Coordinates of C-alpha atoms in Angstrom, one line a residue:
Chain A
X296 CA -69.8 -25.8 -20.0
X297 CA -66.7 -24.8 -18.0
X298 CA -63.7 -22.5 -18.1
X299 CA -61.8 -25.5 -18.9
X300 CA -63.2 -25.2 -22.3
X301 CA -61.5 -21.9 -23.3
X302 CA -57.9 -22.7 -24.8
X303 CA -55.7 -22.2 -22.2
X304 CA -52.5 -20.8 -24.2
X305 CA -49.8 -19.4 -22.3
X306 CA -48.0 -18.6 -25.5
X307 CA -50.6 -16.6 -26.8
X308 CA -50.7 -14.6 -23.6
X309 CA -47.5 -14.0 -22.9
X310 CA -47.2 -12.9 -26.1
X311 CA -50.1 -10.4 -25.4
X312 CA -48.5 -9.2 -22.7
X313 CA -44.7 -8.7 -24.0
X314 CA -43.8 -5.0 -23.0
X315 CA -42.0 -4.7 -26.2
X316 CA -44.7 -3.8 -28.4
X317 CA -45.1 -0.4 -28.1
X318 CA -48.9 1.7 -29.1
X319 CA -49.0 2.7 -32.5
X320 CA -47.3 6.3 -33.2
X321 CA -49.5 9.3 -31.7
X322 CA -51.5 7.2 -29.2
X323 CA -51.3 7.9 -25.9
X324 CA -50.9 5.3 -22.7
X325 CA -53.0 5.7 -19.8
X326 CA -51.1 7.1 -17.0
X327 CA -50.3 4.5 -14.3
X328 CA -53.1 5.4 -12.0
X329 CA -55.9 4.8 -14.9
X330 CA -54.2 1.0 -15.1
X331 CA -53.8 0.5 -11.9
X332 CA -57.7 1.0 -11.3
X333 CA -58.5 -0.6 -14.6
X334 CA -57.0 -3.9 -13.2
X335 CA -58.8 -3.6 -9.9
X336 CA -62.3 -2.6 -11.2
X337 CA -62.5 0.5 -9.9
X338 CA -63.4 2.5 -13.7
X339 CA -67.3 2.5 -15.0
X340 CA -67.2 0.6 -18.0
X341 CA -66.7 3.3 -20.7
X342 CA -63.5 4.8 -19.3
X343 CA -62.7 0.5 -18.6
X344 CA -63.3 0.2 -22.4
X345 CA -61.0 2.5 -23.7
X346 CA -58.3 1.2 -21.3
X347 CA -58.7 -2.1 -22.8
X348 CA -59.4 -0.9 -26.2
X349 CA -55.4 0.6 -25.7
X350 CA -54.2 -2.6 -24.3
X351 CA -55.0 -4.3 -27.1
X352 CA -52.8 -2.2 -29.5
X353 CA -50.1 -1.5 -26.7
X354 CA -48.2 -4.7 -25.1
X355 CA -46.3 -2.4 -22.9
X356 CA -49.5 -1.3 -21.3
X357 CA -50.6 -4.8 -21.3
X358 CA -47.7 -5.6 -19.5
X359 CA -48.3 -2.7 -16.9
X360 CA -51.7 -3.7 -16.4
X361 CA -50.7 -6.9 -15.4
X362 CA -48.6 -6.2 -12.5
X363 CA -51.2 -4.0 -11.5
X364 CA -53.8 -6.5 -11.3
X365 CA -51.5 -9.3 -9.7
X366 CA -50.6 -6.6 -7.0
X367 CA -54.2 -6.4 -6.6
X368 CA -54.6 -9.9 -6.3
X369 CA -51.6 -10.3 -3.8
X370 CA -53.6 -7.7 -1.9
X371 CA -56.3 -9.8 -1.8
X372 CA -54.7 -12.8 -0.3
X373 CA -52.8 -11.3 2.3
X374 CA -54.6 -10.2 5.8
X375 CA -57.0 -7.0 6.1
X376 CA -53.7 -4.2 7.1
X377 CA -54.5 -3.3 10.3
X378 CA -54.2 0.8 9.8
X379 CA -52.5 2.3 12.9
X380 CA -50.0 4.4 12.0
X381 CA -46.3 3.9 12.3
X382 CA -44.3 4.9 15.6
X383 CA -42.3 7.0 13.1
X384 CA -45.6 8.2 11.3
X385 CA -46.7 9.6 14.6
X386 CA -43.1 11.0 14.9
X387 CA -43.1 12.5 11.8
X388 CA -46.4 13.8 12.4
X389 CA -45.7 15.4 16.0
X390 CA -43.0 17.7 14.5
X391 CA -45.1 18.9 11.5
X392 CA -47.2 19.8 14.1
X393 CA -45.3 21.6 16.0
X394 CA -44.0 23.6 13.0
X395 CA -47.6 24.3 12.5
X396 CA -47.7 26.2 15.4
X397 CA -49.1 29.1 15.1
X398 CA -51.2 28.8 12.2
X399 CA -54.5 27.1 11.9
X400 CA -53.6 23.7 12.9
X401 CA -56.7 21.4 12.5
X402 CA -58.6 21.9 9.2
X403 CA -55.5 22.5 6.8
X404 CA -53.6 19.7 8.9
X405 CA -56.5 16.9 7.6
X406 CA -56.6 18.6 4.2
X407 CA -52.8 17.8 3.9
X408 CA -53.3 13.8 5.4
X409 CA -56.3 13.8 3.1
X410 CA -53.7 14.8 0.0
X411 CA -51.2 12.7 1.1
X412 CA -53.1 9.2 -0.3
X413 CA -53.7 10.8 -3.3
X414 CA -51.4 8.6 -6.0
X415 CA -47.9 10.4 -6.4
X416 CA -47.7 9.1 -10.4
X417 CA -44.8 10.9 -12.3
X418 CA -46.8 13.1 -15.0
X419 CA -45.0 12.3 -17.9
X420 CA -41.8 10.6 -19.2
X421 CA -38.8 12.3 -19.3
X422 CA -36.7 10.4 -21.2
X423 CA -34.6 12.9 -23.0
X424 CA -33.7 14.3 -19.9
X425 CA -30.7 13.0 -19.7
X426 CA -26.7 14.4 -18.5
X427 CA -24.9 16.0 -21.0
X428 CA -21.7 15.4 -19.4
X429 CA -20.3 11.6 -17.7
X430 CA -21.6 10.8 -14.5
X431 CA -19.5 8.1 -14.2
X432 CA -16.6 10.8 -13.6
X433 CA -16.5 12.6 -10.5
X434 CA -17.4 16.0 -9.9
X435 CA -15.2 18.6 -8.0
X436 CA -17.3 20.2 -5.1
X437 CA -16.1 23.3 -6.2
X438 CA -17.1 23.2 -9.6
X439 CA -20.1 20.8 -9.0
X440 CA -21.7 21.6 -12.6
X441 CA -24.8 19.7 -13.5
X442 CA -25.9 19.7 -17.1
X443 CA -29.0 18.1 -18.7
X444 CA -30.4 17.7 -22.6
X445 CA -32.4 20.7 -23.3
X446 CA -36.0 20.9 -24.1
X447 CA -37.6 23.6 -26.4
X448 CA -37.2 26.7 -26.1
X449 CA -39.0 28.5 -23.1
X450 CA -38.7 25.3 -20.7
X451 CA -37.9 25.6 -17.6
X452 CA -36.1 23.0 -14.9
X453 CA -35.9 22.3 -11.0
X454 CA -33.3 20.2 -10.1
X455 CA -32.8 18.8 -6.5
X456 CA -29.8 16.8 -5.3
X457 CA -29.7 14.7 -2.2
X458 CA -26.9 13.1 -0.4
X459 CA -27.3 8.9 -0.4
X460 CA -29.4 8.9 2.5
X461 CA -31.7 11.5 0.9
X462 CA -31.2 14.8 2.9
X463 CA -32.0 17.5 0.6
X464 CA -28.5 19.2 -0.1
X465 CA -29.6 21.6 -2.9
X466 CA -31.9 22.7 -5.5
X467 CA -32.6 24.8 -8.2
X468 CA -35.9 26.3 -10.0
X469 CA -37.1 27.4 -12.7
X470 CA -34.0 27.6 -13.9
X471 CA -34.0 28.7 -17.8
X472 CA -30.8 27.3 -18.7
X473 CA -30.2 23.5 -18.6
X474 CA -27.7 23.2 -15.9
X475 CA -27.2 24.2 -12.3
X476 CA -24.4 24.9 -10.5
X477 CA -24.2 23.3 -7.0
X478 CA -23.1 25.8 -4.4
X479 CA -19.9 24.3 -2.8
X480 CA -20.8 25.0 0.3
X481 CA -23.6 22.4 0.0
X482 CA -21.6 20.0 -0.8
X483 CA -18.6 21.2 2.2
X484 CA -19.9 18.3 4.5
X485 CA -19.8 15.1 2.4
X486 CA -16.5 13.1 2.3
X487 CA -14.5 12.3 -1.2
X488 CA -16.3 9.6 -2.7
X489 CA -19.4 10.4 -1.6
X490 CA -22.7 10.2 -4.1
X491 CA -25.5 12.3 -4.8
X492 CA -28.5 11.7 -6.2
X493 CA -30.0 14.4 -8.8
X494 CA -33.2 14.2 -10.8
X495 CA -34.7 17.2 -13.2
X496 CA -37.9 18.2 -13.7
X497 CA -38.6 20.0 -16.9
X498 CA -41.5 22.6 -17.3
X499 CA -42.3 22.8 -21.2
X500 CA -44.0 25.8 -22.7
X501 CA -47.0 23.7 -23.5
X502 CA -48.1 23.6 -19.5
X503 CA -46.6 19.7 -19.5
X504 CA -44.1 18.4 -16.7
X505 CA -42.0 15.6 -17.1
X506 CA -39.2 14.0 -14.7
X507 CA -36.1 12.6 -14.9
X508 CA -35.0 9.5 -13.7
X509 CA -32.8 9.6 -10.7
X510 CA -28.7 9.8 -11.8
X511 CA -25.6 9.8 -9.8
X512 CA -22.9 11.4 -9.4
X513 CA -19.8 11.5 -7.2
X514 CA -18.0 14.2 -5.3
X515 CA -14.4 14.4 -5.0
Chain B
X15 CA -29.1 24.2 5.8
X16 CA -30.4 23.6 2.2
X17 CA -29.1 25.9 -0.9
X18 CA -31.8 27.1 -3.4
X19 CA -31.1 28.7 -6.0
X20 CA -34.1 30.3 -8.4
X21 CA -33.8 31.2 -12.3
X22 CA -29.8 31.0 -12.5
X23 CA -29.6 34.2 -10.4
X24 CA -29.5 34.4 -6.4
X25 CA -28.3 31.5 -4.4
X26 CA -30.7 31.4 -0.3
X27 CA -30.8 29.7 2.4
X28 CA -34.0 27.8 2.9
X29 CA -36.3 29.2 6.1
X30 CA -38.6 25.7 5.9
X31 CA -37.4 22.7 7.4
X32 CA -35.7 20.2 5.2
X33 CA -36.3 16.6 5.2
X34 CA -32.7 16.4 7.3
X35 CA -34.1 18.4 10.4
X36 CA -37.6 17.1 10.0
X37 CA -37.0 13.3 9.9
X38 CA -33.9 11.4 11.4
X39 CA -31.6 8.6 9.6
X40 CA -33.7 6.1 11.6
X41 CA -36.9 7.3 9.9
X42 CA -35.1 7.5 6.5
X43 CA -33.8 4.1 6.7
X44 CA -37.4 2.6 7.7
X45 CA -38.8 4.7 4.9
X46 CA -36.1 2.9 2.6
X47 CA -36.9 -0.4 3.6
X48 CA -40.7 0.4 3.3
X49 CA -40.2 1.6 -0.2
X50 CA -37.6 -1.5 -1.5
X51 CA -41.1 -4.4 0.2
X52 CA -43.4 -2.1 -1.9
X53 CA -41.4 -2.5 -4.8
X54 CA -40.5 -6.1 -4.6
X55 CA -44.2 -6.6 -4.6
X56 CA -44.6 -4.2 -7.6
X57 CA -42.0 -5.1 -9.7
X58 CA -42.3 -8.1 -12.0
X59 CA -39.2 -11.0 -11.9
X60 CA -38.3 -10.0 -15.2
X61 CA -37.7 -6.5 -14.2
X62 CA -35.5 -7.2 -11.5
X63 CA -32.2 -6.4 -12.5
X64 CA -34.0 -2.6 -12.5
X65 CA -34.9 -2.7 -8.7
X66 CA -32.8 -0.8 -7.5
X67 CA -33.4 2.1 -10.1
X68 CA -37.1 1.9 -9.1
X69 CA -36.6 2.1 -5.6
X70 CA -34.1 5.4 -5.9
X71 CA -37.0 6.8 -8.3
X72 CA -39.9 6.2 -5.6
X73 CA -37.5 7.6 -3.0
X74 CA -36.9 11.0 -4.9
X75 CA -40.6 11.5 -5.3
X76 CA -41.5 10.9 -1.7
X77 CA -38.7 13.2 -0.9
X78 CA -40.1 15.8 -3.0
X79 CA -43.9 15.4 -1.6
X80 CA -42.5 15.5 2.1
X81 CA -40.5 18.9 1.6
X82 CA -44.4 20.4 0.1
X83 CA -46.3 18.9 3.1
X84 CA -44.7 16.5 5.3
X85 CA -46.7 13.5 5.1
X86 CA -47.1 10.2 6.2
X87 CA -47.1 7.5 3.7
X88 CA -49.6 5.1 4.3
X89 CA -48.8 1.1 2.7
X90 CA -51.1 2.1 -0.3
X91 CA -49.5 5.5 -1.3
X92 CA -46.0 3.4 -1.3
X93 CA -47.8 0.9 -3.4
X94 CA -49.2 2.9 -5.9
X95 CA -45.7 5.2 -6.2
X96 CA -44.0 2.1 -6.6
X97 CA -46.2 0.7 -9.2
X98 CA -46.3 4.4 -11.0
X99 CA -42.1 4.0 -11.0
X100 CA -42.3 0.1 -12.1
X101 CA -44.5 1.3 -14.9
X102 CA -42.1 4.2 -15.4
X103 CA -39.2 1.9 -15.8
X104 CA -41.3 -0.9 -18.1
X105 CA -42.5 2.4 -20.3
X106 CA -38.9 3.8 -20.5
X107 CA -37.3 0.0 -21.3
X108 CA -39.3 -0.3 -24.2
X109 CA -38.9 3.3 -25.9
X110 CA -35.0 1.9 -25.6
X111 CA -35.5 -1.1 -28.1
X112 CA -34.4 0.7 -30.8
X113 CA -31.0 0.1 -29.1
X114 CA -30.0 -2.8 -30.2
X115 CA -27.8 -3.8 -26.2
X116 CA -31.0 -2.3 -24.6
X117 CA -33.6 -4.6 -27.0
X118 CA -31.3 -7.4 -26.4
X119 CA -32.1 -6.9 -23.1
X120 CA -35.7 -6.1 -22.8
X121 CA -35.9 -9.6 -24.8
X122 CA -33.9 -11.5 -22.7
X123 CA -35.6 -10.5 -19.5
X124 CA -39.2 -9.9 -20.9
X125 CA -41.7 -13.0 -19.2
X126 CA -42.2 -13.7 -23.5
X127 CA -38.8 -15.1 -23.7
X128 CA -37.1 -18.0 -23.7
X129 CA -33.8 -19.9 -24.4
X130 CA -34.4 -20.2 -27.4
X131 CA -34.1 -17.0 -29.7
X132 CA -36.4 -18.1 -32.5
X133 CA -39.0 -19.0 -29.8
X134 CA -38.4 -15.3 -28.9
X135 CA -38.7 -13.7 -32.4
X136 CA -41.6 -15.9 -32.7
X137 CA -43.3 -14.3 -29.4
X138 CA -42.6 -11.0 -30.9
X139 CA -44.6 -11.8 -34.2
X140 CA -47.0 -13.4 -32.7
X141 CA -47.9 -10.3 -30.5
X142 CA -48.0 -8.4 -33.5
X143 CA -50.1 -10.6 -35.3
X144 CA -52.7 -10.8 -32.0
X145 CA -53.3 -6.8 -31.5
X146 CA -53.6 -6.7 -35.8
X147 CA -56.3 -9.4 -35.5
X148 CA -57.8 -7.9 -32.4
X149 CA -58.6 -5.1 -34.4
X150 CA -60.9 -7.0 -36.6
X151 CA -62.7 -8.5 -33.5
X152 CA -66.6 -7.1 -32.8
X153 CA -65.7 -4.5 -29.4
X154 CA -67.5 -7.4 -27.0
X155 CA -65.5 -9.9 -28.5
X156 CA -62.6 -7.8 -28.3
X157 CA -62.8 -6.7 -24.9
X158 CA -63.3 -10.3 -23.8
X159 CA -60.2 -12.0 -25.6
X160 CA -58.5 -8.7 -24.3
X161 CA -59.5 -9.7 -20.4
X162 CA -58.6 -13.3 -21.3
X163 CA -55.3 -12.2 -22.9
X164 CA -54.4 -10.5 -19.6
X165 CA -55.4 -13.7 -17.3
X166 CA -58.6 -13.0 -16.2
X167 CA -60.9 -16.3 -16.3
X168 CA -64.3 -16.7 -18.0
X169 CA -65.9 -15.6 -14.3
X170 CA -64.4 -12.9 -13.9
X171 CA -64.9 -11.4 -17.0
X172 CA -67.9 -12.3 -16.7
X173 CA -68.3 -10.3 -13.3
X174 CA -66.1 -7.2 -14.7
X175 CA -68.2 -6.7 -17.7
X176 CA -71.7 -7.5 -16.2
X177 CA -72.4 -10.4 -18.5
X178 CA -73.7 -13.6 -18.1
X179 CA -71.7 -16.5 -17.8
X180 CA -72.6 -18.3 -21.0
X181 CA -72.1 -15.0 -22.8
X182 CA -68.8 -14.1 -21.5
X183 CA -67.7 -17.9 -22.2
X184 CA -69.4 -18.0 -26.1
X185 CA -67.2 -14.2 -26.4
X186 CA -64.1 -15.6 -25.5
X187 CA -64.0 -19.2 -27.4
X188 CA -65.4 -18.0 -30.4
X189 CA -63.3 -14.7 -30.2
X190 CA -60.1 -16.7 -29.7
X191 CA -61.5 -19.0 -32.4
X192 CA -61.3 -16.1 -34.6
X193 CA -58.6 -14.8 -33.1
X194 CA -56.6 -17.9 -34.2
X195 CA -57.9 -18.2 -37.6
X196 CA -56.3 -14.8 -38.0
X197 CA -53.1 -15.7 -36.6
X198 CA -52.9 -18.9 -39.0
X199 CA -54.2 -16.8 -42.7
X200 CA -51.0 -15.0 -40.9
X201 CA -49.1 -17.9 -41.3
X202 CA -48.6 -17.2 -37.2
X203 CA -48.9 -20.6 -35.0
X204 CA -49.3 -20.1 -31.4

């Protein structure tokens, strides 16, 4: 008996794996980081069966899980990464110590490499988070107003804006109010035309966070 | 010098270093570059046209997590934001079908499609039909169709799930057995 016994039928599986069948109403998906070890083996077997318990009900995890297990493949295939850090890394990491200086430089320094591989997932979807106004029409940097969808009542938002090569202009937090106004002067050194790149994250009364995508606008 | 403004009242000037006078263009550029390979590698051809998107979304975050710590990103913490954003983007695609431009596009580029738009409506009834009849599947059966479903082979189900060989391999052709029976009393033909 051989593999080449099971029906191979791409149809079937690619229907499995269409991302447009969502979970039934009230389940909840598996964050990214509980499919992405699902695919490469990394969960004991309970916490493995519920993932796939899901996937069978949810093609759009089904499709997630997929990429995350032929990135784990790909992984596999390509040579052992030799890990020696970047000439930039080091760069990076020379200034952050030196701006360390002063405090207690080598226990909280590993701490911080240590939480630096952790997985940087997004929470939770934000999908409602969305502008309020047309991004597609310029902003004054005078009257640089940003306006977002509201959540309910008692939410709070940070915003941050960035210039296109992602130096951190402005931001605002916990702001109660679903807009921000970007101070002018933030904005004094950009030429006409120039984009920024905004994204809002929401606090809701409940504990949850959820993000944004990335939108942007352009300055006049 | 970075302006931050807290609960719609005062507007300061930042005291920590920002990303600007911590990193230069050189480093944000190889950063870039680093990010767009991770998510080339993450991001499935059907999702292509959404690259770009992905990439700005894995930027943002990193830019967030540098201004709290200033780390280095090591080639699996890019992978893993990229694949977090891909999934982001696949998640946030589908809650769109109900808009009819946005379906027509999830359809189009979804790896179930094809030319042919009753081959594609088809797809979509068919996947309906397999998670319905999945449900009626004994778990061990289940879970190995499931694997199968997702293009694992008969040995390395068989290695996931701790089984034998000839189990794994009598759980996935009878459970696609019955897994087609249910399609066809479905009138569904795969």
């Amino acid at each position: 008996m051989n593999t080449r016994d099971v029906p191979n039928d791409d149809t079937l599986r690619r229907a499995f794996t269409a991302p447009f069948r969502p979970a039934r109403e009230g389940a909840d998906c598996p964050p990214p980081e509980t499919l992405w070890s699902s695919a490469r083996e990394e969960l004991v077997h309970r916490d493995d069966d519920e993932v796939l318990t899901h996937i069978g009900e949810c093609g759009v995890c089904a499709a997630a899980w997929q990429v995350a297990r032929d990135l784990a493949i790909d992984s596999a295939e390509q040579p052992a990464p030799v890990h020696v850090r970047s000439a930039a890394g080091w760069r990076w990491m020379a200034v952050a110590a030196a701006i360390l200086v002063g405090l207690a430089v080598g226990v909280p320094m590993f701490m911080e490499m240590q939480e630096s591989t952790a997985p940087v997932f997004r929470t939770a979807e934000g999908d409602w988070l969305q502008p309020t106004f047309d991004v597609n029409e310029p902003l004054a940097r005078d009257r640089c107003m940003l306006r977002w969808a509201s959540g309910p009542e008692g939410t709070t938002y940070h915003v941050r804006i960035t210039s296109e090569t992602l130096d951190l202009l402005a931001q605002g937090k916990w702001l109660q109010s679903a807009e921000f106004l970007v101070p002018a002067s933030a904005l004094e050194d950009l030429p006409d035309g120039a984009r920024i790149f905004w994204q809002v994250s929401a606090r809701l009364p409940d504990g949850r966070k959820v993000d944004s995508t990335t939108f942007i606008s352009t300055i006049e | 010098m970075v302006r931050e403004q807290r609960g719609g009242g005062d507007t300061m000037s930042r005291t920590s270093p920002t990303w600007a006078e911590v990193v230069s263009r050189e480093d944000v550029e190889a950063l870039r570059s680093r990010v767009v390979r991770a998510v080339r590698r993450a991001c499935p051809a059907w999702l292509r046209n959404r690259a770009e998107d992905i990439v700005q979304n894995v930027l943002m975050q990193l830019l967030a997590k540098r201004c709290e710590t200033n780390p280095s990103f090591s080639a699996i913490y890019l992978e893993k934001a990229a694949y977090g954003a891909t999934v982001d983007e696949i998640r946030r695609l589908s809650r769109t079908k109900e808009n009819p431009v946005a379906n027509e596009e999830l359809i189009e580029a979804a790896p179930a499609s094809s030319a042919d738009p009753e081959r594609s409506a088809s797809s979509l009834e068919i996947g309906e039909g397999i998670h319905e009849c999945l449900a009626g599947l004994a778990r061990p059966r289940r879970l190995a169709v499931t694997l199968w479903l997702l293009g694992c082979g008969v040995p390395e189900i068989a290695r996931r799930r701790a089984w034998s060989f000839k189990r794994t391999h009598n759980l996935v052709y009878r459970g696609l057995d019955n897994l087609r029976a249910c399609l066809l009393r479905k009138g569904l033909q795969p």
